[in-house]
CSV table of C-alpha atoms in Angstrom, one decimal:
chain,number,residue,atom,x,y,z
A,6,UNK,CA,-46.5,-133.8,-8.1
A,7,UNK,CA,-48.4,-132.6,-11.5
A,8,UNK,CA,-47.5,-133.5,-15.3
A,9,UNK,CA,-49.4,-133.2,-17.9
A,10,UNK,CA,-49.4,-137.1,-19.4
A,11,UNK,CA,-48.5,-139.6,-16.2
A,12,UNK,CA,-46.9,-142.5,-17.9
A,13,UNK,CA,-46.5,-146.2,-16.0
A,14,UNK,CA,-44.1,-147.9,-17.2
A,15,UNK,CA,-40.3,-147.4,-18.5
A,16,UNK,CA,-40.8,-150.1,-21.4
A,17,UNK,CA,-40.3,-149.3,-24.8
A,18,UNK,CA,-43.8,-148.2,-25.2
A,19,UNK,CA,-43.4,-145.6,-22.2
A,20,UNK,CA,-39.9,-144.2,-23.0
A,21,UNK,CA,-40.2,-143.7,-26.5
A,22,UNK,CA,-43.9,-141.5,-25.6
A,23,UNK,CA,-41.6,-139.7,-23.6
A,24,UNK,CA,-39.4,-138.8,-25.9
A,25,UNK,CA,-42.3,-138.1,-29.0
A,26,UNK,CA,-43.8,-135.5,-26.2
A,27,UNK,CA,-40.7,-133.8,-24.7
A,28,UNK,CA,-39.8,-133.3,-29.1
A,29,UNK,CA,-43.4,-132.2,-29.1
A,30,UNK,CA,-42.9,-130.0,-26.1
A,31,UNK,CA,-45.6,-131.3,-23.7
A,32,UNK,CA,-44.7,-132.4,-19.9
A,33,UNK,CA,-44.4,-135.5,-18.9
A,34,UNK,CA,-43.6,-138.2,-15.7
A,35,UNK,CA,-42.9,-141.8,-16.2
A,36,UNK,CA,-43.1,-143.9,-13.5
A,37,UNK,CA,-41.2,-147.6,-13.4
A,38,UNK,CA,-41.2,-149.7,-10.6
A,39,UNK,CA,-38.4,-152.1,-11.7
A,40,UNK,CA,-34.9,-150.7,-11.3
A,41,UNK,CA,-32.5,-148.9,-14.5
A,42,UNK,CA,-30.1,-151.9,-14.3
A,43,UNK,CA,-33.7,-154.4,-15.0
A,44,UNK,CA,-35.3,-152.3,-17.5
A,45,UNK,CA,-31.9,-152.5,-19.7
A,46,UNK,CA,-31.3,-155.9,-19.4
A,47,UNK,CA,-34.4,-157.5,-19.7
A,48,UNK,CA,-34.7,-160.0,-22.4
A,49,UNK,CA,-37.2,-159.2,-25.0
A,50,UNK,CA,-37.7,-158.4,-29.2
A,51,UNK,CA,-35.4,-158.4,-31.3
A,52,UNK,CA,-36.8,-157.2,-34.4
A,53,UNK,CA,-37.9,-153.8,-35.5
A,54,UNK,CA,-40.3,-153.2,-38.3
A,55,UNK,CA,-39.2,-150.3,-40.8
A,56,UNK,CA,-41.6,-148.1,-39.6
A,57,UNK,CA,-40.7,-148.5,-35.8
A,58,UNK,CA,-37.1,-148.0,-37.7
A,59,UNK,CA,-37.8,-144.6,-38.9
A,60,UNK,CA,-40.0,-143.5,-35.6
A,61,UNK,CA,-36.8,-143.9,-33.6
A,62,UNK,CA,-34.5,-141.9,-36.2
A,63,UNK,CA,-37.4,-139.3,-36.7
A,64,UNK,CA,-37.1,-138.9,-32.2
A,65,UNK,CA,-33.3,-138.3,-32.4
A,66,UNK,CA,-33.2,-141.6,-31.0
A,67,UNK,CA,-31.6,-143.6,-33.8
A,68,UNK,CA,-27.9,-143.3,-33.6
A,69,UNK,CA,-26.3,-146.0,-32.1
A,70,UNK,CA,-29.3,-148.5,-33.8
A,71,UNK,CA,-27.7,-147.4,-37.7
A,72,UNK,CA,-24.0,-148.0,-36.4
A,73,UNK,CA,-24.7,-151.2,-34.2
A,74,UNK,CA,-28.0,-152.9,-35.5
A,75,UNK,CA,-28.1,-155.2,-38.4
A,76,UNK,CA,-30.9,-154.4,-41.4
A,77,UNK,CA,-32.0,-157.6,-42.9
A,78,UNK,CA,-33.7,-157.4,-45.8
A,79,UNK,CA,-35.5,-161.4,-46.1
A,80,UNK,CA,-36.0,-164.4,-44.0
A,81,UNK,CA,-35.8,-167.5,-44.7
A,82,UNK,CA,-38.2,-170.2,-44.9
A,83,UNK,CA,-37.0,-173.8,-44.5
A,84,UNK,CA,-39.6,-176.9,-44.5
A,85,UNK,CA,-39.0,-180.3,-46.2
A,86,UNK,CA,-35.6,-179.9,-46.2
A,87,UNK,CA,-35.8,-177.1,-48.4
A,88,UNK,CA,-34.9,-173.5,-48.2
A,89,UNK,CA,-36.7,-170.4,-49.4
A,90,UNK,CA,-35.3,-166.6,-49.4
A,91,UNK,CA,-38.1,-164.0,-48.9
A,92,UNK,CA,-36.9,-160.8,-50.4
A,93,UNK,CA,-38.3,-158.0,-48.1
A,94,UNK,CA,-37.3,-155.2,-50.4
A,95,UNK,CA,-38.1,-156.9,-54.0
A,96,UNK,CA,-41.7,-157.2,-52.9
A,97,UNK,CA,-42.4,-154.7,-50.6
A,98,UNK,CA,-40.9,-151.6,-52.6
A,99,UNK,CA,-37.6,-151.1,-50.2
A,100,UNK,CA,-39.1,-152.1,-46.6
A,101,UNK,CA,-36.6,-153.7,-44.8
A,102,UNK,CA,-36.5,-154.7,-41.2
A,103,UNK,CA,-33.3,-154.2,-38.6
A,104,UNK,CA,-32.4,-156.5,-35.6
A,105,UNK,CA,-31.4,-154.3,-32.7
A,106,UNK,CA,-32.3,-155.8,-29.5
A,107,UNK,CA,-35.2,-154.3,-27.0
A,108,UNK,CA,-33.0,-153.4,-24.0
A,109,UNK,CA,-30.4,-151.5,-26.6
A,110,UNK,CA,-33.9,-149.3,-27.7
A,111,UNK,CA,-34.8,-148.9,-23.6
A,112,UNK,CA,-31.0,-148.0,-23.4
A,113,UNK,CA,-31.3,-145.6,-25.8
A,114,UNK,CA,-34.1,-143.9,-24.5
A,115,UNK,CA,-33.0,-143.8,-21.0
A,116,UNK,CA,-30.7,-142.0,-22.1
A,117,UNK,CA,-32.4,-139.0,-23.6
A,118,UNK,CA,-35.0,-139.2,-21.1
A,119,UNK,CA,-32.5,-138.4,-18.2
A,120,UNK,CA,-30.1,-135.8,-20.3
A,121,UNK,CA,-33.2,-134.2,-22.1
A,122,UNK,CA,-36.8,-135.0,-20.8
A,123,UNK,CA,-38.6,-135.1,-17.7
A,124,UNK,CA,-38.8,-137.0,-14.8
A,125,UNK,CA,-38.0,-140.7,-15.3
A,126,UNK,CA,-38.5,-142.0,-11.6
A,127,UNK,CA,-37.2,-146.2,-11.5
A,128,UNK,CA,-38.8,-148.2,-8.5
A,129,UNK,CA,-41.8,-146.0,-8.5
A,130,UNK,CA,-44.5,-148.6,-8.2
A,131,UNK,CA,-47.8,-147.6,-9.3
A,132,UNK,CA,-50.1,-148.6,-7.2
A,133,UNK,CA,-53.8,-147.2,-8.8
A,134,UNK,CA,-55.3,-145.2,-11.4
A,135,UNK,CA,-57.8,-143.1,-10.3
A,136,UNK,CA,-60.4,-140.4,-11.3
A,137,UNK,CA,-60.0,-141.7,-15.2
A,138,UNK,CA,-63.4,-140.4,-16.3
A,139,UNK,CA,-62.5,-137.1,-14.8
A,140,UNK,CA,-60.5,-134.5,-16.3
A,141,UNK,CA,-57.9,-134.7,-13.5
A,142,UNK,CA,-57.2,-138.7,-13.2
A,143,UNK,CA,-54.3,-139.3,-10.9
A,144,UNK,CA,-51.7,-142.3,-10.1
A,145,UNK,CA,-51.4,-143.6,-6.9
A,146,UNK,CA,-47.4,-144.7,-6.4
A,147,UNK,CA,-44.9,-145.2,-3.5
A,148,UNK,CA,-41.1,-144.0,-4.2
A,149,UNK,CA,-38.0,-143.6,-2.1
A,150,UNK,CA,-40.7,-145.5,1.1
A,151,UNK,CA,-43.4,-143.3,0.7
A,152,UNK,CA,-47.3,-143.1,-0.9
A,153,UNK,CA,-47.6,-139.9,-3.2
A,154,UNK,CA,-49.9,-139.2,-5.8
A,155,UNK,CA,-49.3,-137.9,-9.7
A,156,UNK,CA,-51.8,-135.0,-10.5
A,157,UNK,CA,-52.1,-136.0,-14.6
A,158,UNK,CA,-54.3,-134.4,-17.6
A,159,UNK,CA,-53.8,-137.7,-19.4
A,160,UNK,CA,-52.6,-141.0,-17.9
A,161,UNK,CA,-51.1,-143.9,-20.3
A,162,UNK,CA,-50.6,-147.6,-18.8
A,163,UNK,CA,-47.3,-148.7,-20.8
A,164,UNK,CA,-47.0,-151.3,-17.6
A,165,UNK,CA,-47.4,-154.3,-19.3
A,166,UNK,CA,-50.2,-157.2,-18.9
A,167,UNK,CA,-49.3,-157.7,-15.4
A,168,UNK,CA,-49.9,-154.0,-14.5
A,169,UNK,CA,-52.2,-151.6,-12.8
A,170,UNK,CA,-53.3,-149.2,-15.5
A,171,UNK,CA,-55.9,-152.2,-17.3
A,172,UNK,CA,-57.9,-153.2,-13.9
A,173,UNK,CA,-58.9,-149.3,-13.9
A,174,UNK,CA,-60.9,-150.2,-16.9
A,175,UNK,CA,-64.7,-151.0,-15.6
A,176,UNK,CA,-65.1,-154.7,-16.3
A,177,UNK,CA,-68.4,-154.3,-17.6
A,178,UNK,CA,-66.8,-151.8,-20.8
A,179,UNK,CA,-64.0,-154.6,-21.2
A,180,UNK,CA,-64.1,-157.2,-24.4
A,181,UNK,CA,-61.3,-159.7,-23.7
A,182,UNK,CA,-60.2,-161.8,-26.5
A,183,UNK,CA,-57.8,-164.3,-26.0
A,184,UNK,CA,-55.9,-167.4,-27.1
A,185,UNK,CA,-53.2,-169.7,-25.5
A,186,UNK,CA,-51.0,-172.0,-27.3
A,187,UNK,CA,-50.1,-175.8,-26.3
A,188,UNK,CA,-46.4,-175.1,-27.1
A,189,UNK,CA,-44.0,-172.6,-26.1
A,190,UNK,CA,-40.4,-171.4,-27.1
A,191,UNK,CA,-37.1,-172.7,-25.4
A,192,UNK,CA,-35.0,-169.8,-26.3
A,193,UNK,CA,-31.3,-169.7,-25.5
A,194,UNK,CA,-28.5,-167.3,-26.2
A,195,UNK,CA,-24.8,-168.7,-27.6
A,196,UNK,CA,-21.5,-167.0,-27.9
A,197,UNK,CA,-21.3,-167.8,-31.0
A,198,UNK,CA,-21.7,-165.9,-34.3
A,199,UNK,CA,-25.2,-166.7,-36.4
A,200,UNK,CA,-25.4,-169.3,-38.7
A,201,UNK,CA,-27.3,-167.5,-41.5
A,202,UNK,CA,-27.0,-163.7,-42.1
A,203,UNK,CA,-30.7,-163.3,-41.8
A,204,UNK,CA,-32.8,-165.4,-39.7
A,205,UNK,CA,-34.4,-168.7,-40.4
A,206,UNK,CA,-37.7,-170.1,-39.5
A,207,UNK,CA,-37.9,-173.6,-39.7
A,208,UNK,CA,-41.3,-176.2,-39.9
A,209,UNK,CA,-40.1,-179.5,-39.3
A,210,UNK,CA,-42.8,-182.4,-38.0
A,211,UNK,CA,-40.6,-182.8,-34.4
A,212,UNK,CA,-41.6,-179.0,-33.7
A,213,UNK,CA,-40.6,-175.7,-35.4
A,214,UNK,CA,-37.1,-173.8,-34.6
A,215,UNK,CA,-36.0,-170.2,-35.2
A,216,UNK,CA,-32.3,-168.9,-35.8
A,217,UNK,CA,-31.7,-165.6,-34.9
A,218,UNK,CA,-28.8,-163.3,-33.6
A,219,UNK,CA,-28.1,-160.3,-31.5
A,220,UNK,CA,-25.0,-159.3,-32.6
A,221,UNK,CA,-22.5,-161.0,-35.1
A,222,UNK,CA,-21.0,-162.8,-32.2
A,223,UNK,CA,-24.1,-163.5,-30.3
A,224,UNK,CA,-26.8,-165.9,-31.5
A,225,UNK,CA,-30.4,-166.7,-30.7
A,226,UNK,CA,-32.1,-169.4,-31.0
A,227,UNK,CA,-35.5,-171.0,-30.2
A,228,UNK,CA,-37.2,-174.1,-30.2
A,229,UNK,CA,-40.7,-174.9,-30.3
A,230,UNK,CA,-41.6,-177.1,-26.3
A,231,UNK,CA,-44.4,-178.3,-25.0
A,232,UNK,CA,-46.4,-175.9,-22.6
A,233,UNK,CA,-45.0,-175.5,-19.0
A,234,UNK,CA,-41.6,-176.9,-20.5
A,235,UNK,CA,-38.9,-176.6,-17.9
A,236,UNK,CA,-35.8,-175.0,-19.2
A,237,UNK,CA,-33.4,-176.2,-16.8
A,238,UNK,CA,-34.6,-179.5,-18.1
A,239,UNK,CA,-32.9,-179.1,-21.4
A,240,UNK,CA,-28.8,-180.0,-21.4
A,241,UNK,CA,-27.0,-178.0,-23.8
A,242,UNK,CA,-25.9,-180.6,-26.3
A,243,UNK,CA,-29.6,-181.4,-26.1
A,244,UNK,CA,-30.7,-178.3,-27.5
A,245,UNK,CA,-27.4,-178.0,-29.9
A,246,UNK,CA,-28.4,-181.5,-31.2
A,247,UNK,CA,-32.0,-180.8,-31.4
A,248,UNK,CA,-32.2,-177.5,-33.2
A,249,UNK,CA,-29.6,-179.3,-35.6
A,250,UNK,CA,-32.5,-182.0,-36.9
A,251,UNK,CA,-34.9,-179.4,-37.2
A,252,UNK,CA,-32.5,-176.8,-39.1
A,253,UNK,CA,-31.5,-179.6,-41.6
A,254,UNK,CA,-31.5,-179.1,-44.8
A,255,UNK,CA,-31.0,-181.2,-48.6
A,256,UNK,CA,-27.8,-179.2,-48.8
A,257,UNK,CA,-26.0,-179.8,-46.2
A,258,UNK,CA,-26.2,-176.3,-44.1
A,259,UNK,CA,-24.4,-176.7,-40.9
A,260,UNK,CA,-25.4,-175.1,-37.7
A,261,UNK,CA,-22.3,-173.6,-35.4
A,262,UNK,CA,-22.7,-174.2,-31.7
A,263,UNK,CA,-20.7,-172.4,-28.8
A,264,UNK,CA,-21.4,-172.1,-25.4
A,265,UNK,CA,-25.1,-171.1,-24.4
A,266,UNK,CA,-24.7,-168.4,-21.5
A,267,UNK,CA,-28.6,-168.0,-20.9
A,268,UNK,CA,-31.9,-170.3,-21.3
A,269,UNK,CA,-35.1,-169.6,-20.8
A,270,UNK,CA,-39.0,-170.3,-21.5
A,271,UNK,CA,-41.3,-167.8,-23.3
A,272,UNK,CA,-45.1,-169.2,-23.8
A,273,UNK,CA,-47.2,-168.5,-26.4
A,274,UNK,CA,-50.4,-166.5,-26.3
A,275,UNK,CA,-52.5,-164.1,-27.6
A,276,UNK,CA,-54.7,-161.7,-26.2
A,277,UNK,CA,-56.5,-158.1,-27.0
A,278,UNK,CA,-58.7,-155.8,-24.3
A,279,UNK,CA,-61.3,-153.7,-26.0
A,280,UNK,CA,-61.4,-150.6,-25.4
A,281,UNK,CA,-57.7,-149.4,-25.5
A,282,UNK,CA,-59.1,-145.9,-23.9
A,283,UNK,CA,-61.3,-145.4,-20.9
A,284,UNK,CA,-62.1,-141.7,-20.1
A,285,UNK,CA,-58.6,-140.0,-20.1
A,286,UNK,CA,-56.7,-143.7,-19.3
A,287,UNK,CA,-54.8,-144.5,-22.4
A,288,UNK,CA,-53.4,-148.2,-22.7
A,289,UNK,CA,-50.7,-148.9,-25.2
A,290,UNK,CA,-48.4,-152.1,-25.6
A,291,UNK,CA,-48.7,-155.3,-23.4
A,292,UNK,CA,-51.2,-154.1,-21.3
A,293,UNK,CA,-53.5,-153.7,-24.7
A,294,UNK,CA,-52.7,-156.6,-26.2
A,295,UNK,CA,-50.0,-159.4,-26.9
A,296,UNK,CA,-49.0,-161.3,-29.7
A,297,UNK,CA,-47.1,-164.9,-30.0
A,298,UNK,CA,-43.3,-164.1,-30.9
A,299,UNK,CA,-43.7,-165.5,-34.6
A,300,UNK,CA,-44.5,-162.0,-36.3
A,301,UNK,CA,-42.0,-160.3,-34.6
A,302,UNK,CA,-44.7,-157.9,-33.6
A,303,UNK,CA,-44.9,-157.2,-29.8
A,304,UNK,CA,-42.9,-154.2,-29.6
A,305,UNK,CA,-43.5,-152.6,-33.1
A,306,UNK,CA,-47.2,-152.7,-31.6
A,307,UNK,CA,-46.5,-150.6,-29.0
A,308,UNK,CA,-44.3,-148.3,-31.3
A,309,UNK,CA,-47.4,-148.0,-33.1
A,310,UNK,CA,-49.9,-147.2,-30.3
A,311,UNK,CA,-47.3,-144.6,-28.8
A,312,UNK,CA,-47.3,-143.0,-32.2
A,313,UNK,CA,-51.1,-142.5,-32.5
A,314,UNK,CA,-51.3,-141.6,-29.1
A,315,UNK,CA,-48.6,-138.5,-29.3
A,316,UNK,CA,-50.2,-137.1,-32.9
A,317,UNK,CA,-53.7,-137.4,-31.3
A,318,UNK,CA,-51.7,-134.9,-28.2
A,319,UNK,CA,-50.4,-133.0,-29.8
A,320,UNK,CA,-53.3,-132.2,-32.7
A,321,UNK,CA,-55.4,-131.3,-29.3
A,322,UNK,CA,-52.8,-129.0,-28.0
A,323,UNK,CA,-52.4,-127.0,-31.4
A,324,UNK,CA,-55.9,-127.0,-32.7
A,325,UNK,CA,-58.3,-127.4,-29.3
A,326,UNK,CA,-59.8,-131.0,-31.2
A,327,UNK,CA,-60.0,-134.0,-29.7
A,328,UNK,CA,-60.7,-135.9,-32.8
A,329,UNK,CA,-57.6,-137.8,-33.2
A,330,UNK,CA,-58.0,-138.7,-29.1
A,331,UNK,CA,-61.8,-139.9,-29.2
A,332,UNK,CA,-60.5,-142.3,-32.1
A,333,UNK,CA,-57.4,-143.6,-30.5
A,334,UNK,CA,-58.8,-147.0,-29.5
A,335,UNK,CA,-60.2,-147.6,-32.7
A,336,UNK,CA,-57.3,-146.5,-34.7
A,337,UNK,CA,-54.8,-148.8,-32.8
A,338,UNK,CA,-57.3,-151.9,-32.6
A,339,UNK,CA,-57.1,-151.3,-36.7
A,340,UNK,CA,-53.7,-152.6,-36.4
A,341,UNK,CA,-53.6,-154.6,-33.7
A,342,UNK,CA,-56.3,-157.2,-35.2
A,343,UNK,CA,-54.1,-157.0,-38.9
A,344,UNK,CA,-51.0,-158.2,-36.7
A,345,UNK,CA,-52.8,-160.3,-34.4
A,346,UNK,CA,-54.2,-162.1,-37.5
A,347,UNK,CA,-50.3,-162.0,-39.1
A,348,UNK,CA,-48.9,-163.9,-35.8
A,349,UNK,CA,-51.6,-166.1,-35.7
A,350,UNK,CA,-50.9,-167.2,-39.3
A,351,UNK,CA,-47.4,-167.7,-39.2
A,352,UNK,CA,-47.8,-169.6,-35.9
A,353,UNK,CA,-50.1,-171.9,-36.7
A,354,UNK,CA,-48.5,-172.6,-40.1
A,355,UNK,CA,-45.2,-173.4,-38.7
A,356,UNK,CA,-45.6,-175.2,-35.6
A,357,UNK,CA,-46.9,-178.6,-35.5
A,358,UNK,CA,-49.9,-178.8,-33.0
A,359,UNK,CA,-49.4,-181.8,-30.0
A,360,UNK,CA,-52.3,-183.4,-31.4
A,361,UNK,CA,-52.3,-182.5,-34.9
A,362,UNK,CA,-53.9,-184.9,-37.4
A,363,UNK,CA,-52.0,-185.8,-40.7
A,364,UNK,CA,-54.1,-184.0,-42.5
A,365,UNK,CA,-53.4,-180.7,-40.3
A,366,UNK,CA,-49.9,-181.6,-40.8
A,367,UNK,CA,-50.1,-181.9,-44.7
A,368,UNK,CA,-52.2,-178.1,-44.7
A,369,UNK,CA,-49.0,-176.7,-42.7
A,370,UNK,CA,-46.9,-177.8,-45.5
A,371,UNK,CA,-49.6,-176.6,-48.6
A,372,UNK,CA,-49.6,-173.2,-46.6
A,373,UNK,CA,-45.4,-173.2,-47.0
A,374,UNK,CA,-45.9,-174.3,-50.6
A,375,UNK,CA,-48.5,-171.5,-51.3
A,376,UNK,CA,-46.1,-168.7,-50.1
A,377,UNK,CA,-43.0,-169.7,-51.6
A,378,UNK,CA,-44.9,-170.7,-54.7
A,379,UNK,CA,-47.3,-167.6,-55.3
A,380,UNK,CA,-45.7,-163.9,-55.8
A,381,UNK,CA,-48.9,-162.8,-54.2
A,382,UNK,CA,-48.7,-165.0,-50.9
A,383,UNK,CA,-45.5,-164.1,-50.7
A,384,UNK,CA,-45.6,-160.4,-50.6
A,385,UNK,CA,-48.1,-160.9,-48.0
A,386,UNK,CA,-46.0,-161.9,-45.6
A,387,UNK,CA,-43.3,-159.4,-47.1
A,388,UNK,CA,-45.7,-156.7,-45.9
A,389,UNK,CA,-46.9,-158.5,-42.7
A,390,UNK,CA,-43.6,-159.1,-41.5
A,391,UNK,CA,-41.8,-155.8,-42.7
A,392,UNK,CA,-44.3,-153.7,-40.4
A,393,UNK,CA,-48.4,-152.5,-41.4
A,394,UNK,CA,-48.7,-148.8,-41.6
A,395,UNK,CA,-48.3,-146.5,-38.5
A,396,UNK,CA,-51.0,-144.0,-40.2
């Protein structure tokens, strides 16, 4: 089998590059080792940046996300007891952001992919990447019981930070950078519709709390754990009763509960490899870099490397220069390191650390105070949060 860009990985990042080169007209193979029926129901983001937005309406890919997905334009910030709307468009000149779940995007792109692109092969585990400084790499896989091989001009690992495409990267031109939290997120989903129209982040000293929704019958919460938290652990009036303390306010808010139908434990890290490109191996998404959940930036990420990577494509094919490729890793790392630094801010400002010294605790809340009391600090995180430029 021969393509001309061999994509692992039916995630986001590798569906939607897909789609950008079938628009584009160049050939491509994606190759997922997980099965359809995984790959659209596995829990992930939940919020897309205005630019990811517009990416997916600009591939014909936006349809059901404007009839089913909810723009919010704010957050809310709630510390002390006290609540703080930040208005997205007032200080970000119209940037908005839309909640529309991760396996409704894969959906979506699965979609198109099988009525319009090319081959989308599901349980086609990659097993190798090889001949990446070469000009005809190739991906080792298994399908249908059997070892074949992909013949590729360009190879992209979109197969996560558990997958094959990184470890063809010499370890000697790998930079790892890296960071794990002491805390995690016990996340659960409720039949019940949101408490708040937009969602809520919440510092409060017994750990910080997050309201959000996927629908407006379907909430999503999360509360801050220790690390290597069992979920299972956690009854569900525990959790109702516990995300109630943190979410309370001076006025009286009320939180609705209803039945929790899923639970589960998400921990919290960062991490970035350096380079993103090695030869003609491309990485993009997870298995680049990853980002706590805070910023709301894992996906739009890979939306953003998937970009680049298709412009830099398709500015080779119509011009014969690979300037745009040769930069690619650069370009993205730009990006990635602004919303690494964004997560890392907004995590570390609203969740208490195990062994945090009052004083610590006391700078969590002067950090709060500075962004709901400055128009600067607040449009900072207005821009932050409502997506960096995919330029």
């Amino acid at each position: 089998m021969r393509t001309t860009v061999g994509i692992i990985g039916a995630g986001p990042a590798g569906l939607l590059l897909a789609r950008l080169l079938h628009n584009a007209g160049i050939e491509s193979v994606v190759l997922e080792s997980r099965d359809r029926a995984y790959v659209e129901h596995r829990q992930r983001a939940g919020i897309l940046e205005q630019g990811t937005v517009d990416v997916l309406r600009a591939a014909g890919a936006g349809e059901r996300m404007d009839r089913e997905g909810l723009r919010h334009d704010g957050i809310e910030l709630r510390f002390e007891g006290k609540r703080h709307r930040v208005d997205f468009p007032g200080l970000t000149g119209g940037s908005s952001v839309m909640v529309y779940a991760q396996t409704e995007v894969c959906k979506d792109l699965i979609a198109l992919q099988l009525k319009e692109g090319g081959p989308l092969l599901f349980e086609a585990e990659a097993l190798a990447v090889e001949g990446a400084e070469s000009d005809r790499p190739r991906i080792r896989f298994t399908y249908e019981g059997r070892e074949d091989v992909l013949d590729c001009d360009y190879v992209v690992g979109c197969d996560g930070f558990w997958g094959v495409a990184r470890n063809a990267v010499p370890a000697d031109l790998s930079r790892v950078f890296e960071r794990t939290y002491p805390f995690g997120w016990l996340g659960i989903l409720a039949d019940v519709p949101p408490s708040h129209d937009e969602l809520v982040y919440a510092r409060h000293d017994r750990g910080f709390a997050l309201l959000s929704m996927r629908s407006p019958t379907v909430s999503r919460l999360y509360l801050q754990v220790p690390e290597g938290t069992d979920a299972e652990a956690w009854g569900d009036e525990e959790i109702w009763d516990e995300l109630e303390r943190r979410f309370e306010t001076e006025d009286g808010w009320r939180l609705r509960r209803g039945p929790i139908t899923a639970k589960s434990v998400t921990p919290m890290r960062s991490y970035v490899h350096e380079p993103m490109r090695h030869g003609r191996l491309f990485l993009a998404g997870d298995a680049a870099h990853i980002v706590p959940p805070t910023g709301a930036k894992g996906l739009n990420l890979a939306v953003g490397d998937v970009v680049t990577l298709a412009r830099a494509l398709v500015r080779l094919r119509d011009t014969g220069s690979a300037e745009l490729l040769d930069t690619y890793s650069a370009t993205c790392l730009r990006r990635v390191w602004q919303a690494e630094r964004f997560s890392y801010d907004m995590t570390t400002m609203l969740h208490p650390a195990p062994d945090a010294t009052p004083f610590e605790n006391r700078l969590q809340l002067a950090r709060l105070e500075r962004v709901v009391g400055s128009r600067a600090a607040e449009t900072d995180l207005a821009d932050g949060y409502t997506g960096f430029p995919l330029d």
